[in-house]
mmCIF file of C-alpha atoms in Angstrom:
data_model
loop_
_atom_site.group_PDB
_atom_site.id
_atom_site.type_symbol
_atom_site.label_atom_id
_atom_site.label_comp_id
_atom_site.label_asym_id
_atom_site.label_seq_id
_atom_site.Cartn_x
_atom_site.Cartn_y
_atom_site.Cartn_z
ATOM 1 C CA UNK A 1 -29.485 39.725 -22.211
ATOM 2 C CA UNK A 2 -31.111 36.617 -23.504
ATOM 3 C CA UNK A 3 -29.764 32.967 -22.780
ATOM 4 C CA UNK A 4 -30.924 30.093 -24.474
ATOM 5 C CA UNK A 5 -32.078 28.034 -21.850
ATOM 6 C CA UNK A 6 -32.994 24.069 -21.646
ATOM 7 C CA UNK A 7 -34.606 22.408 -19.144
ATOM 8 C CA UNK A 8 -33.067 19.665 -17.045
ATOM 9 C CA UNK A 9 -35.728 17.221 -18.207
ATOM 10 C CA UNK A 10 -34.560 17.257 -21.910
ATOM 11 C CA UNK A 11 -31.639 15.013 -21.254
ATOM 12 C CA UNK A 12 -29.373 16.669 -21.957
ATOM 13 C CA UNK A 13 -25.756 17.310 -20.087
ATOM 14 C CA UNK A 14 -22.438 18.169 -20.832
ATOM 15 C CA UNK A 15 -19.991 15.339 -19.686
ATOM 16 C CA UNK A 16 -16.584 17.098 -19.357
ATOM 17 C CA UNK A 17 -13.295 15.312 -18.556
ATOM 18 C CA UNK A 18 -13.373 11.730 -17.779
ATOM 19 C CA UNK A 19 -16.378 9.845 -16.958
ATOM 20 C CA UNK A 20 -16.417 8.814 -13.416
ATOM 21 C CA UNK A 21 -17.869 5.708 -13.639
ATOM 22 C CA UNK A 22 -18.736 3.408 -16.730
ATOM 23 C CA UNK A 23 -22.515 3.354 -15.934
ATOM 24 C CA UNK A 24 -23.532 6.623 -17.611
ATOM 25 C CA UNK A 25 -25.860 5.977 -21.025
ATOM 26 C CA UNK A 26 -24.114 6.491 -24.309
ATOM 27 C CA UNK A 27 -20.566 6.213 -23.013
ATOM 28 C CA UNK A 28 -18.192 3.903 -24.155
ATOM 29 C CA UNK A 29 -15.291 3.481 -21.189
ATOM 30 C CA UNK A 30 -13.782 0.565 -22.807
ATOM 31 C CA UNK A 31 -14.154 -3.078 -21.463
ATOM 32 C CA UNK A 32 -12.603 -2.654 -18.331
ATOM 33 C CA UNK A 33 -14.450 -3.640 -14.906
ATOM 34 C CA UNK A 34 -15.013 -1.645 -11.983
ATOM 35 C CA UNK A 35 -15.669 2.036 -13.460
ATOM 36 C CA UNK A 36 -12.826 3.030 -14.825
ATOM 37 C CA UNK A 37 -11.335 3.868 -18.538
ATOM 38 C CA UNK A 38 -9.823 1.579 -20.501
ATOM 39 C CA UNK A 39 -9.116 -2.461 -20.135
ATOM 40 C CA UNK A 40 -7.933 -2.305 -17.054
ATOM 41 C CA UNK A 41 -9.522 -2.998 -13.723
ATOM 42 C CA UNK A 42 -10.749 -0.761 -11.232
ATOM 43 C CA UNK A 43 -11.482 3.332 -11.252
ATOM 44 C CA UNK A 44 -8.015 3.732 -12.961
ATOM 45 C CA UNK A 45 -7.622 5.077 -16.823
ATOM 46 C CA UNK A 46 -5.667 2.529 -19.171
ATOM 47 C CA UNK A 47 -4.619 -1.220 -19.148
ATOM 48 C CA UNK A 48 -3.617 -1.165 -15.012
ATOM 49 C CA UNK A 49 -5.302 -2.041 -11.715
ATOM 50 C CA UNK A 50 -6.971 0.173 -9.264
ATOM 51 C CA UNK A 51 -6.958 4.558 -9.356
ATOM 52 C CA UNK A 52 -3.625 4.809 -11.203
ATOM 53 C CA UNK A 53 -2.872 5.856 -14.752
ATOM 54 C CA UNK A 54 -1.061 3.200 -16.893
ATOM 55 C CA UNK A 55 -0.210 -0.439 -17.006
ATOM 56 C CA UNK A 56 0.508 -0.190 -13.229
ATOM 57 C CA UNK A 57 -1.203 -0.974 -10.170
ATOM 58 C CA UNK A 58 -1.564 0.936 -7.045
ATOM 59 C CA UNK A 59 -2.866 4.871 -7.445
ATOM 60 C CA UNK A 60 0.160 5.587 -9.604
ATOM 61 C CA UNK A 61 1.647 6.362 -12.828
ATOM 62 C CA UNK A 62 3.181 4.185 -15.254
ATOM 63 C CA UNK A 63 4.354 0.926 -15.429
ATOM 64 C CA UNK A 64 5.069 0.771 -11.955
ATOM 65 C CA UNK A 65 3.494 -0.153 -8.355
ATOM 66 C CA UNK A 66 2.615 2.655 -6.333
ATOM 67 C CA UNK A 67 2.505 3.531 -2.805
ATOM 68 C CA UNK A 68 -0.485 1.409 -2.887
ATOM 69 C CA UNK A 69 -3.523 2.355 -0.585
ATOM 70 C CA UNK A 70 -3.644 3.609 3.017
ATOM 71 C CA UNK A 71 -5.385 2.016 5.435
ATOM 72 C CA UNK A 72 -8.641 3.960 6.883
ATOM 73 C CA UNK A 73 -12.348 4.479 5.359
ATOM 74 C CA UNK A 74 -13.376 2.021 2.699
ATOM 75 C CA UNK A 75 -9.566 0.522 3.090
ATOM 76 C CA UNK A 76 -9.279 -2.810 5.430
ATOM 77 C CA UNK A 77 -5.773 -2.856 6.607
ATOM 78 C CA UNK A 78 -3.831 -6.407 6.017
ATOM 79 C CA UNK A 79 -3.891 -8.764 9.011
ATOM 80 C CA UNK A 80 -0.884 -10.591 9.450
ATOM 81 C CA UNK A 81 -0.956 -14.237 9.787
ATOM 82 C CA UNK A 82 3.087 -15.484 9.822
ATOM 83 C CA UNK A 83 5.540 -13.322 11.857
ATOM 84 C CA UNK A 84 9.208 -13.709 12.544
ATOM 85 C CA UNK A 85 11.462 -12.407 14.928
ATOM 86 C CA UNK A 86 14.552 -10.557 13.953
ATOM 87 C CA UNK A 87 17.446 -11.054 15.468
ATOM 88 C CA UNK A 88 19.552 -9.202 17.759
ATOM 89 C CA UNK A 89 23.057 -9.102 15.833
ATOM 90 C CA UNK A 90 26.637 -9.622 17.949
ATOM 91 C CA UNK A 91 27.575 -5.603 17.159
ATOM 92 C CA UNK A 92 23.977 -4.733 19.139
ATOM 93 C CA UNK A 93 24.162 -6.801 21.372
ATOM 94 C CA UNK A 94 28.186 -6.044 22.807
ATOM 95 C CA UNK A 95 27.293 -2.280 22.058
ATOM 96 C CA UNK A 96 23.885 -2.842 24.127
ATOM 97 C CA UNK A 97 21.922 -0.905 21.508
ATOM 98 C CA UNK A 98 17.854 -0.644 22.189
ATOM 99 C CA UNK A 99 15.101 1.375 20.450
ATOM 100 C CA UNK A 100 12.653 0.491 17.764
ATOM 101 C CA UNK A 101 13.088 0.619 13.992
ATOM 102 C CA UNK A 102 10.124 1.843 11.625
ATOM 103 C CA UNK A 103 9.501 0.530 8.546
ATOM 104 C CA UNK A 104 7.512 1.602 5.631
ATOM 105 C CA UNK A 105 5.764 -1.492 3.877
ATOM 106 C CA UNK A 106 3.534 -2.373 0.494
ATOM 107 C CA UNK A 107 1.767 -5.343 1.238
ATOM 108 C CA UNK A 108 0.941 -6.485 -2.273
ATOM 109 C CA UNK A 109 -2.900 -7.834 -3.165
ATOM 110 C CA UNK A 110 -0.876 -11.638 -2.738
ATOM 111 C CA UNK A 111 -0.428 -10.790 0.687
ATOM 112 C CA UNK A 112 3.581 -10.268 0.307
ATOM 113 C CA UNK A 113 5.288 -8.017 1.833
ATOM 114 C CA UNK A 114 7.544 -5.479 -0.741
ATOM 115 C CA UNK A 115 9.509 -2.563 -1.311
ATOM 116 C CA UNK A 116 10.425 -2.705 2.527
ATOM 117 C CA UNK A 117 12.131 0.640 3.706
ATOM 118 C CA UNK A 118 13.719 1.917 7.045
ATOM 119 C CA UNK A 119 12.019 5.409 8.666
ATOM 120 C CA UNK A 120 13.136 5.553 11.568
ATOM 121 C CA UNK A 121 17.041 3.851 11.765
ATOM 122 C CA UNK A 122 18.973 1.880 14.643
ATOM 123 C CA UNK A 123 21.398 1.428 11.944
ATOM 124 C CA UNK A 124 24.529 1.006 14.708
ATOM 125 C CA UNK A 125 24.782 -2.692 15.406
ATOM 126 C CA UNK A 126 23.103 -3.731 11.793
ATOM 127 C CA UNK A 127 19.645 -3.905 13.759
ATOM 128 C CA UNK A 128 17.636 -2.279 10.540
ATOM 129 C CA UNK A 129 18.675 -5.112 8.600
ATOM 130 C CA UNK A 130 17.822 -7.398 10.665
ATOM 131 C CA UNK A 131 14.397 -5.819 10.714
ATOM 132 C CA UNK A 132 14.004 -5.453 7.103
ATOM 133 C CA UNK A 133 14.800 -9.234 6.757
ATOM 134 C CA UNK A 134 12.633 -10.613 9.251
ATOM 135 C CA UNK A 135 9.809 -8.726 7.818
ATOM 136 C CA UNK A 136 10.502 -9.436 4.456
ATOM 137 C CA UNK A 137 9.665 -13.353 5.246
ATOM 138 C CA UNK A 138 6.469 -11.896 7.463
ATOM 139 C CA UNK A 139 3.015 -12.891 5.535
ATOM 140 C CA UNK A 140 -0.519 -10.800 5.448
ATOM 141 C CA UNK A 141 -4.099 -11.710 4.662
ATOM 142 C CA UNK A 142 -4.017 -8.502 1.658
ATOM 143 C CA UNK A 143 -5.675 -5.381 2.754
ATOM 144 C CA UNK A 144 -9.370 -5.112 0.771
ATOM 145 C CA UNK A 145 -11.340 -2.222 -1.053
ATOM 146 C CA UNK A 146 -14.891 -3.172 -2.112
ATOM 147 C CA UNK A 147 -14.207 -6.533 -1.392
ATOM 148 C CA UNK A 148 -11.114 -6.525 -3.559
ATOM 149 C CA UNK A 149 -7.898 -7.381 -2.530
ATOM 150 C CA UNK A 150 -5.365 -4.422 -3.117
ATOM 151 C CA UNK A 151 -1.849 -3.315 -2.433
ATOM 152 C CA UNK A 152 -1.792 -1.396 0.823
ATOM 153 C CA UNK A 153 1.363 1.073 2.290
ATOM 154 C CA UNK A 154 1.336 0.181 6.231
ATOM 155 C CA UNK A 155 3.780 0.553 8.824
ATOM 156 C CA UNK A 156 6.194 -1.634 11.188
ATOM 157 C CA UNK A 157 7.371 -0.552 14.091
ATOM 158 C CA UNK A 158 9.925 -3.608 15.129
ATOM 159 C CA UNK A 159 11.384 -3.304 18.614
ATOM 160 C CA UNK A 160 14.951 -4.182 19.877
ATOM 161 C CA UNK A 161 15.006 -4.296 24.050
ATOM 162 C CA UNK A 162 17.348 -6.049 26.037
ATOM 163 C CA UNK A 163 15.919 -7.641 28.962
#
């Protein structure tokens, strides 16, 4: 059997699939910034910002926000710089209710915190909502990647106790 072989010095490569970053000679990725595909900004293919696909933001799909990052590695967690205390409602308080509600959070790139959502409930004595609303009002210095600020998917733990 005889191949028709090329050495790796002849320049010459077969780029399949997307490019992975906007660097490579003789590709046009559009005039996006930060390696991607597309106008948009970040690693992302299309119009959006960051690793999604789409107008959206976030690693997602779509015209949407996505889960956002996690923090860990290259990902700086946000660092929260206004906190309020919920409060205990009437209902907890006469029914003597204690425990700790989880919350899933985005903390957008403006350092707001969004699509709040319970985990872990309490939900007898209206305590998640009381959680949910003193976190909504809760501000963050954003979470970073590369040095840019970025939507980032953390977790609250907010705890009821009666003293």
């Amino acid at each position: 059997m005889v191949l028709d072989a090329k050495a790796l010095a002849a320049g010459f490569f077969d780029q399949l699939g997307l490019p992975t970053s906007a660097m490579l000679p003789g590709t046009s990725a559009g005039p996006g910034s930060g390696g991607g595909v597309g106008t948009g900004i970040g690693t992302g293919v299309g119009p959006g910002r960051g690793p999604g696909l789409g107008p959206g933001s976030g690693g997602g799909t779509g015209g949407g926000t996505s889960g956002g990052y996690r923090p860990g590695g290259a990902v700086s967690a946000p660092r929260l710089i206004k906190e309020v205390k919920p409060r205990y409602t009437p209902e907890a308080l006469r029914r003597k209710i204690q425990g700790t509600v989880v919350l899933e959070v985005l903390v957008t790139s403006d350092g707001f915190p969004s699509n709040i959502r319970v985990v872990k409930s309490l939900d007898r004595g209206g305590l998640d909502s009381e959680a949910a609303l003193a976190v909504a009002q809760w501000r963050f210095e954003p979470g970073r990647l590369a040095g840019a600020e970025v939507d980032v998917l953390v977790t609250i733990m907010i705890d009821f106790a009666l003293w």
